[in-house]
Amino acid sequence: MTVPQPPEPIPGARLLFSLDPSVNYLNHGAFGAAPIGVQRAQQRLRDEMEANPLRFFTQGLVDRITHTRRHLAAFLGADPDGTALVGNTTAGVAVVLQSVGLRPGDEVLTTDHGYGAVGFAVERECRRTGAVSRTLSVPLAAGDEEVVQIVRDGLRPGRTKLLVVDQLTSATARLFPTAAIVGVAREHGVPVLVDAAHAPGMLPTTVASIGADFWVGNLHKWAYAPRGTAALVVAEQWRERIEPLAVSWEQEAGFPGRVESQGTLDYTSWLAAPVGVFTLRSLGVDRVRAHNAALAAYAQRVVGDALGVAPADLPEPGGPTVAMRLVPLPAGLATTMDAARALRARIAERLAAEVAVTTWNGRGWLRLCGQVYNTPDEYDRLAVRLPALLAQG
């Protein structure tokens, strides 16, 4: 089988970013990368804040955040009155976990594709409340119907008080049928929290159509917002129960104001976030999504071929706009988190390439991302040099 053709580059897109040209940055999914225009917009806001901090924080800040929230909620297809801006997805998850009212004997159900920090948050809340966590095993190659059936069989009505499921998994770059999963959980009276860290900007998501009780996603990854920008969307029946991680002056305002008000937090990342959405729309949202997904598919094949991985053994992400792909590493490599971190650092140091190395189900995986600032030759260079580095053990 031939390697898929890479997409045509989007003219001028690389110049929108300030990334180090001596590094092949192939891991946009980790922390994103803010376009230069977004960086400048945030700096102007910081300059305004530092010119008169008292005025910035006390005169109109709540209204400015509300306006920003409504703009971002419209982009996400979410109810602005049910949306709160938070620092990142894991912060939003923590808000939900402490607000659902877990008690001894209750159960939080997750899958083995979940994000590590979310798993830590679940474990901590279970220790605090006396609840327990249980993890469902979902095969990497499972189709949508099989995934839904695994969840259906795993629910324990009356005991399962929260189901946490990813929209697009971080460790395995797998798109889950979240709307169908939410439907099954609703049949059994189980609320669902969707970890959508990678959805905004990458996936054609309309949050309202998913129907989850809670949905939280980062805008600082694929929607080009400054880091520290995420949206927590809460169904109407839960909003009065949502409590912030720290109480501040908007506590009596209810949700979402009580969650967004965090004292002297640097709100400039939120206020500059619409510039990221504007940049994405200026490039063409559908155009960017198609480009990034096609580039990630090309990356997966050329690197997979270089490592001797048959095309049939390359995981499919399950969606036409998924801009992250996995390549299995040779057996015995990166089988623990520490080993994965060490290998990622070696690749960065010796090959001048930033990639994600993950471990899942006892095997190491290379996760490659496609973004408008990337070019096919970056993956070609990685494919040429990576086998020799991996052969060193």
Short mmCIF file of C-alpha atoms in Angstrom, two decimals:
data_model
loop_
_atom_site.label_atom_id
_atom_site.label_comp_id
_atom_site.label_asym_id
_atom_site.label_seq_id
_atom_site.Cartn_x
_atom_site.Cartn_y
_atom_site.Cartn_z
CA MET A 1 0.00 0.00 0.00
CA THR A 2 1.22 3.48 -0.83
CA VAL A 3 1.70 6.20 1.71
CA PRO A 4 -1.16 8.74 1.58
CA GLN A 5 -0.26 12.03 -0.03
CA PRO A 6 0.29 14.89 2.39
CA PRO A 7 -2.06 17.86 2.12
CA GLU A 8 -1.18 21.07 0.38
CA PRO A 9 0.16 23.57 2.90
CA ILE A 10 -1.99 26.51 3.91
CA PRO A 11 -0.10 29.54 2.58
CA GLY A 12 1.41 31.72 5.28
CA ALA A 13 0.19 29.58 8.17
CA ARG A 14 3.68 28.77 9.47
CA LEU A 15 4.45 32.48 9.76
CA LEU A 16 1.59 32.93 12.22
CA PHE A 17 3.57 31.13 14.94
CA SER A 18 6.76 31.92 16.82
CA LEU A 19 7.98 28.34 17.20
CA ASP A 20 11.72 27.66 17.15
CA PRO A 21 12.55 26.81 13.52
CA SER A 22 15.38 24.52 14.62
CA VAL A 23 12.89 22.15 16.29
CA ASN A 24 10.34 19.94 14.56
CA TYR A 25 7.36 20.59 16.80
CA LEU A 26 5.14 17.56 16.22
CA ASN A 27 3.22 17.56 19.51
CA HIS A 28 0.64 20.33 19.28
CA GLY A 29 -1.72 18.23 21.38
CA ALA A 30 0.40 18.62 24.51
CA PHE A 31 0.22 22.35 25.22
CA GLY A 32 -0.90 23.87 21.92
CA ALA A 33 0.89 26.85 20.38
CA ALA A 34 -0.58 30.33 20.38
CA PRO A 35 -0.35 32.33 17.14
CA ILE A 36 1.65 35.55 17.28
CA GLY A 37 -1.51 37.66 16.98
CA VAL A 38 -2.95 35.92 20.02
CA GLN A 39 0.26 36.44 21.97
CA ARG A 40 0.19 40.14 21.15
CA ALA A 41 -3.47 40.48 22.09
CA GLN A 42 -2.80 38.91 25.46
CA GLN A 43 0.24 41.12 26.00
CA ARG A 44 -1.84 44.22 25.33
CA LEU A 45 -4.29 43.01 27.96
CA ARG A 46 -1.45 42.41 30.39
CA ASP A 47 -0.14 45.90 29.73
CA GLU A 48 -3.60 47.26 30.47
CA MET A 49 -3.78 45.24 33.67
CA GLU A 50 -0.38 46.39 34.89
CA ALA A 51 -1.02 50.03 34.01
CA ASN A 52 -3.81 50.14 36.60
CA PRO A 53 -4.51 46.82 38.33
CA LEU A 54 -7.29 48.24 40.50
CA ARG A 55 -9.22 49.54 37.52
CA PHE A 56 -8.65 46.34 35.53
CA PHE A 57 -9.99 44.06 38.25
CA THR A 58 -12.80 46.23 39.59
CA GLN A 59 -14.26 48.11 36.63
CA GLY A 60 -16.05 45.93 34.12
CA LEU A 61 -14.00 42.75 34.36
CA VAL A 62 -17.04 40.54 35.07
CA ASP A 63 -18.84 41.96 32.04
CA ARG A 64 -15.80 41.42 29.85
CA ILE A 65 -15.52 37.80 30.97
CA THR A 66 -19.23 37.30 30.36
CA HIS A 67 -18.92 38.71 26.84
CA THR A 68 -15.91 36.47 26.15
CA ARG A 69 -17.70 33.42 27.53
CA ARG A 70 -20.69 34.01 25.25
CA HIS A 71 -18.42 34.33 22.23
CA LEU A 72 -16.59 31.08 23.04
CA ALA A 73 -19.79 29.21 23.93
CA ALA A 74 -21.24 30.14 20.53
CA PHE A 75 -18.13 28.70 18.86
CA LEU A 76 -18.58 25.47 20.82
CA GLY A 77 -22.32 25.20 20.23
CA ALA A 78 -22.97 25.42 23.96
CA ASP A 79 -25.46 27.29 26.12
CA PRO A 80 -23.58 30.41 27.32
CA ASP A 81 -25.60 30.46 30.55
CA GLY A 82 -24.41 26.93 31.26
CA THR A 83 -20.78 27.56 30.36
CA ALA A 84 -18.00 28.65 32.71
CA LEU A 85 -14.43 29.49 31.78
CA VAL A 86 -11.81 27.57 33.75
CA GLY A 87 -8.05 27.19 33.59
CA ASN A 88 -7.91 23.78 31.93
CA THR A 89 -9.81 20.55 31.53
CA THR A 90 -8.46 18.96 34.70
CA ALA A 91 -9.58 22.00 36.72
CA GLY A 92 -13.07 21.61 35.25
CA VAL A 93 -13.06 17.91 36.09
CA ALA A 94 -12.12 18.72 39.69
CA VAL A 95 -15.02 21.18 39.93
CA VAL A 96 -17.46 18.51 38.77
CA LEU A 97 -16.08 15.78 41.00
CA GLN A 98 -16.43 17.86 44.14
CA SER A 99 -19.93 19.04 43.15
CA VAL A 100 -21.75 15.80 42.33
CA GLY A 101 -22.01 14.77 45.99
CA LEU A 102 -20.22 11.44 46.11
CA ARG A 103 -20.81 9.34 49.22
CA PRO A 104 -19.38 6.13 50.68
CA GLY A 105 -20.21 3.21 48.42
CA ASP A 106 -20.83 5.37 45.35
CA GLU A 107 -18.89 4.56 42.21
CA VAL A 108 -17.12 6.65 39.57
CA LEU A 109 -16.76 4.73 36.33
CA THR A 110 -13.95 5.48 33.86
CA THR A 111 -12.22 3.75 30.92
CA ASP A 112 -8.61 2.70 30.55
CA HIS A 113 -8.15 5.36 27.86
CA GLY A 114 -8.59 8.20 30.35
CA TYR A 115 -6.10 10.99 30.95
CA GLY A 116 -3.72 10.32 33.83
CA ALA A 117 -4.35 13.55 35.73
CA VAL A 118 -8.10 12.98 35.51
CA GLY A 119 -7.54 9.55 36.98
CA PHE A 120 -5.63 11.12 39.87
CA ALA A 121 -8.51 13.56 40.43
CA VAL A 122 -11.03 10.72 40.54
CA GLU A 123 -8.89 8.76 42.99
CA ARG A 124 -8.47 11.77 45.26
CA GLU A 125 -12.19 12.53 45.38
CA CYS A 126 -12.97 8.89 46.05
CA ARG A 127 -10.53 8.86 48.96
CA ARG A 128 -12.07 12.04 50.31
CA THR A 129 -15.68 10.85 50.08
CA GLY A 130 -15.44 7.10 50.54
CA ALA A 131 -16.56 6.43 46.98
CA VAL A 132 -14.75 3.95 44.76
CA SER A 133 -13.48 4.12 41.21
CA ARG A 134 -13.76 1.38 38.61
CA THR A 135 -12.16 1.23 35.18
CA LEU A 136 -13.61 -0.35 32.05
CA SER A 137 -11.20 -1.94 29.60
CA VAL A 138 -11.88 -0.87 26.02
CA PRO A 139 -9.84 -2.50 23.22
CA LEU A 140 -7.96 0.00 21.06
CA ALA A 141 -9.55 -1.33 17.88
CA ALA A 142 -13.09 -1.54 19.28
CA GLY A 143 -15.75 -0.11 17.00
CA ASP A 144 -18.33 2.37 18.19
CA GLU A 145 -20.99 -0.26 18.82
CA GLU A 146 -18.58 -2.35 20.88
CA VAL A 147 -17.52 0.68 22.92
CA VAL A 148 -21.14 1.55 23.68
CA GLN A 149 -21.89 -2.06 24.63
CA ILE A 150 -18.90 -2.19 26.98
CA VAL A 151 -20.17 0.93 28.72
CA ARG A 152 -23.73 -0.38 28.84
CA ASP A 153 -22.58 -3.63 30.43
CA GLY A 154 -20.35 -1.76 32.88
CA LEU A 155 -22.97 0.56 34.34
CA ARG A 156 -24.36 -0.28 37.77
CA PRO A 157 -27.57 1.71 38.15
CA GLY A 158 -28.04 2.95 41.68
CA ARG A 159 -24.33 2.65 42.44
CA THR A 160 -22.59 4.29 39.47
CA LYS A 161 -22.94 7.98 40.32
CA LEU A 162 -20.74 9.37 37.54
CA LEU A 163 -19.35 8.10 34.25
CA VAL A 164 -16.22 9.86 32.98
CA VAL A 165 -15.49 9.32 29.30
CA ASP A 166 -13.18 10.99 26.80
CA GLN A 167 -14.41 12.52 23.56
CA LEU A 168 -10.94 12.11 22.04
CA THR A 169 -8.46 10.20 24.16
CA SER A 170 -5.05 11.68 24.88
CA ALA A 171 -3.01 8.52 25.34
CA THR A 172 -4.50 6.59 22.42
CA ALA A 173 -5.80 9.30 20.05
CA ARG A 174 -9.12 7.49 19.82
CA LEU A 175 -12.46 9.16 19.09
CA PHE A 176 -15.23 7.82 21.31
CA PRO A 177 -18.95 7.87 20.38
CA THR A 178 -19.77 10.22 23.22
CA ALA A 179 -23.32 11.10 22.21
CA ALA A 180 -24.27 7.42 22.05
CA ILE A 181 -22.55 6.73 25.37
CA VAL A 182 -24.43 9.61 26.99
CA GLY A 183 -27.69 8.20 25.64
CA VAL A 184 -27.02 4.79 27.18
CA ALA A 185 -26.02 6.30 30.51
CA ARG A 186 -29.15 8.45 30.56
CA GLU A 187 -31.29 5.33 30.11
CA HIS A 188 -29.79 4.06 33.37
CA GLY A 189 -29.93 7.38 35.22
CA VAL A 190 -26.15 7.81 35.32
CA PRO A 191 -24.73 11.33 34.79
CA VAL A 192 -21.82 11.69 32.37
CA LEU A 193 -18.75 13.90 32.43
CA VAL A 194 -17.11 14.21 28.99
CA ASP A 195 -13.39 14.97 29.00
CA ALA A 196 -13.13 16.88 25.72
CA ALA A 197 -9.64 18.31 26.20
CA HIS A 198 -8.79 17.95 22.51
CA ALA A 199 -12.19 18.67 20.98
CA PRO A 200 -12.46 22.49 20.65
CA GLY A 201 -11.02 23.53 17.31
CA MET A 202 -10.14 20.03 16.12
CA LEU A 203 -13.50 18.31 16.08
CA PRO A 204 -16.73 19.69 14.57
CA THR A 205 -18.28 19.64 18.02
CA THR A 206 -21.68 21.00 18.97
CA VAL A 207 -21.67 20.51 22.71
CA ALA A 208 -25.44 20.79 23.09
CA SER A 209 -25.98 17.86 20.72
CA ILE A 210 -23.87 15.54 22.88
CA GLY A 211 -26.27 16.01 25.77
CA ALA A 212 -23.78 15.31 28.55
CA ASP A 213 -24.39 16.44 32.09
CA PHE A 214 -20.88 17.90 32.11
CA TRP A 215 -18.51 18.64 29.24
CA VAL A 216 -15.11 20.30 29.58
CA GLY A 217 -12.62 21.12 26.84
CA ASN A 218 -9.46 23.14 26.33
CA LEU A 219 -9.43 26.03 23.89
CA HIS A 220 -5.67 26.48 24.23
CA LYS A 221 -4.86 23.40 22.19
CA TRP A 222 -6.62 23.27 18.83
CA ALA A 223 -8.55 26.56 19.02
CA TYR A 224 -5.36 28.68 19.32
CA ALA A 225 -6.30 30.37 22.61
CA PRO A 226 -3.64 31.30 25.17
CA ARG A 227 -2.83 28.54 27.63
CA GLY A 228 -5.09 28.50 30.64
CA THR A 229 -8.35 28.69 28.69
CA ALA A 230 -10.99 25.97 28.91
CA ALA A 231 -14.78 25.76 29.00
CA LEU A 232 -16.89 23.80 31.47
CA VAL A 233 -20.43 23.23 30.19
CA VAL A 234 -23.04 22.07 32.70
CA ALA A 235 -26.57 20.84 32.07
CA GLU A 236 -29.29 23.02 33.57
CA GLN A 237 -30.34 20.58 36.28
CA TRP A 238 -26.83 20.58 37.77
CA ARG A 239 -25.92 24.27 37.71
CA GLU A 240 -27.15 25.19 41.19
CA ARG A 241 -25.00 22.42 42.66
CA ILE A 242 -21.73 23.47 41.03
CA GLU A 243 -19.22 24.91 43.48
CA PRO A 244 -15.85 26.51 42.61
CA LEU A 245 -12.56 25.12 43.83
CA ALA A 246 -11.99 28.40 45.68
CA VAL A 247 -14.71 30.79 46.85
CA SER A 248 -14.43 34.41 45.75
CA TRP A 249 -16.55 37.54 45.39
CA GLU A 250 -18.99 36.22 42.78
CA GLN A 251 -20.06 33.30 44.97
CA GLU A 252 -23.57 34.64 45.40
CA ALA A 253 -23.94 35.16 41.64
CA GLY A 254 -24.33 31.42 41.11
CA PHE A 255 -23.05 29.45 38.16
CA PRO A 256 -21.11 30.34 36.02
CA GLY A 257 -19.88 33.50 37.75
CA ARG A 258 -18.95 31.75 41.00
CA VAL A 259 -16.66 29.36 39.10
CA GLU A 260 -15.04 32.05 36.95
CA SER A 261 -14.32 34.47 39.79
CA GLN A 262 -10.95 33.43 41.20
CA GLY A 263 -9.58 36.59 42.78
CA THR A 264 -6.35 37.82 41.20
CA LEU A 265 -6.19 35.14 38.53
CA ASP A 266 -4.61 36.36 35.29
CA TYR A 267 -7.76 36.61 33.19
CA THR A 268 -5.93 37.87 30.10
CA SER A 269 -5.76 34.38 28.61
CA TRP A 270 -9.56 34.18 28.61
CA LEU A 271 -10.03 37.69 27.26
CA ALA A 272 -7.60 37.03 24.39
CA ALA A 273 -9.12 33.65 23.51
CA PRO A 274 -11.56 35.03 20.88
CA VAL A 275 -8.53 36.18 18.87
CA GLY A 276 -7.52 32.52 18.62
CA VAL A 277 -10.96 31.57 17.34
CA PHE A 278 -10.79 34.48 14.89
CA THR A 279 -7.43 33.19 13.63
CA LEU A 280 -8.85 29.72 13.14
CA ARG A 281 -11.85 31.08 11.27
CA SER A 282 -9.63 33.31 9.13
CA LEU A 283 -7.65 30.27 8.00
CA GLY A 284 -10.90 28.35 7.46
CA VAL A 285 -12.06 25.99 10.19
CA ASP A 286 -12.90 23.10 7.86
CA ARG A 287 -9.74 23.70 5.86
CA VAL A 288 -7.55 23.56 8.95
CA ARG A 289 -9.27 20.44 10.27
CA ALA A 290 -8.89 18.59 6.97
CA HIS A 291 -5.26 19.70 6.57
CA ASN A 292 -4.25 18.66 10.09
CA ALA A 293 -5.96 15.28 9.92
CA ALA A 294 -4.43 14.47 6.54
CA LEU A 295 -0.98 15.51 7.74
CA ALA A 296 -1.29 13.35 10.85
CA ALA A 297 -2.32 10.38 8.69
CA TYR A 298 0.73 10.96 6.47
CA ALA A 299 2.96 11.17 9.54
CA GLN A 300 1.60 7.91 10.92
CA ARG A 301 2.28 6.04 7.70
CA VAL A 302 5.80 7.32 6.97
CA VAL A 303 6.98 6.80 10.54
CA GLY A 304 5.16 3.49 10.80
CA ASP A 305 6.79 2.28 7.58
CA ALA A 306 10.20 3.32 8.88
CA LEU A 307 9.64 1.27 12.04
CA GLY A 308 8.43 -1.74 10.07
CA VAL A 309 4.82 -1.48 11.23
CA ALA A 310 2.31 -2.93 8.78
CA PRO A 311 -0.47 -0.50 7.76
CA ALA A 312 -3.04 -2.87 9.26
CA ASP A 313 -1.36 -2.51 12.65
CA LEU A 314 -1.60 1.28 12.69
CA PRO A 315 -4.55 2.33 14.87
CA GLU A 316 -7.36 4.23 13.20
CA PRO A 317 -8.60 7.19 15.23
CA GLY A 318 -12.21 6.82 14.17
CA GLY A 319 -12.91 10.25 12.72
CA PRO A 320 -12.02 12.24 9.57
CA THR A 321 -10.84 15.33 11.46
CA VAL A 322 -8.69 13.67 14.14
CA ALA A 323 -5.27 15.33 13.94
CA MET A 324 -3.44 12.93 16.27
CA ARG A 325 -2.22 9.47 15.28
CA LEU A 326 -0.48 6.60 17.05
CA VAL A 327 2.47 4.50 15.94
CA PRO A 328 3.32 1.41 18.04
CA LEU A 329 6.91 1.39 19.24
CA PRO A 330 9.03 -1.76 19.17
CA ALA A 331 8.23 -4.22 21.94
CA GLY A 332 9.91 -3.44 25.23
CA LEU A 333 10.24 0.32 24.69
CA ALA A 334 8.40 2.93 26.80
CA THR A 335 6.39 0.36 28.73
CA THR A 336 6.26 2.61 31.81
CA MET A 337 5.55 6.32 32.21
CA ASP A 338 9.12 6.99 33.35
CA ALA A 339 10.52 5.15 30.34
CA ALA A 340 8.15 7.02 28.03
CA ARG A 341 9.26 10.38 29.44
CA ALA A 342 12.90 9.41 29.08
CA LEU A 343 12.44 8.36 25.46
CA ARG A 344 10.59 11.56 24.62
CA ALA A 345 13.46 13.56 26.08
CA ARG A 346 16.03 11.57 24.05
CA ILE A 347 14.11 12.19 20.84
CA ALA A 348 13.91 15.89 21.64
CA GLU A 349 17.61 16.16 22.46
CA ARG A 350 19.09 14.00 19.70
CA LEU A 351 16.61 14.47 16.86
CA ALA A 352 15.42 18.02 17.60
CA ALA A 353 11.84 16.76 17.39
CA GLU A 354 9.10 17.22 19.96
CA VAL A 355 6.74 14.24 20.01
CA ALA A 356 4.50 12.54 22.54
CA VAL A 357 5.53 9.13 23.83
CA THR A 358 2.82 7.35 25.77
CA THR A 359 2.39 4.00 27.43
CA TRP A 360 -0.91 2.18 27.23
CA ASN A 361 -1.88 -1.39 27.92
CA GLY A 362 1.72 -2.38 28.58
CA ARG A 363 3.11 -1.02 25.30
CA GLY A 364 4.86 2.14 24.22
CA TRP A 365 3.33 4.36 21.56
CA LEU A 366 4.47 7.38 19.59
CA ARG A 367 1.75 10.01 19.18
CA LEU A 368 2.14 12.40 16.28
CA CYS A 369 0.09 15.54 15.66
CA GLY A 370 -0.57 17.54 12.51
CA GLN A 371 -0.89 21.32 12.62
CA VAL A 372 -0.82 24.12 10.06
CA TYR A 373 2.77 25.04 10.95
CA ASN A 374 4.01 21.50 10.24
CA THR A 375 5.35 20.26 6.90
CA PRO A 376 5.70 16.72 5.53
CA ASP A 377 9.49 16.88 5.52
CA GLU A 378 9.47 17.17 9.32
CA TYR A 379 7.94 13.71 9.60
CA ASP A 380 10.18 12.42 6.81
CA ARG A 381 13.26 13.46 8.80
CA LEU A 382 11.90 11.81 11.91
CA ALA A 383 11.20 8.62 9.97
CA VAL A 384 14.79 8.51 8.66
CA ARG A 385 16.48 9.09 12.02
CA LEU A 386 14.17 7.49 14.58
CA PRO A 387 14.88 3.77 13.89
CA ALA A 388 18.57 4.13 14.69
CA LEU A 389 17.82 5.95 17.95
CA LEU A 390 15.30 3.31 19.01
CA ALA A 391 17.74 0.52 18.15
CA GLN A 392 20.03 1.89 20.88
CA GLY A 393 17.45 0.80 23.42
#
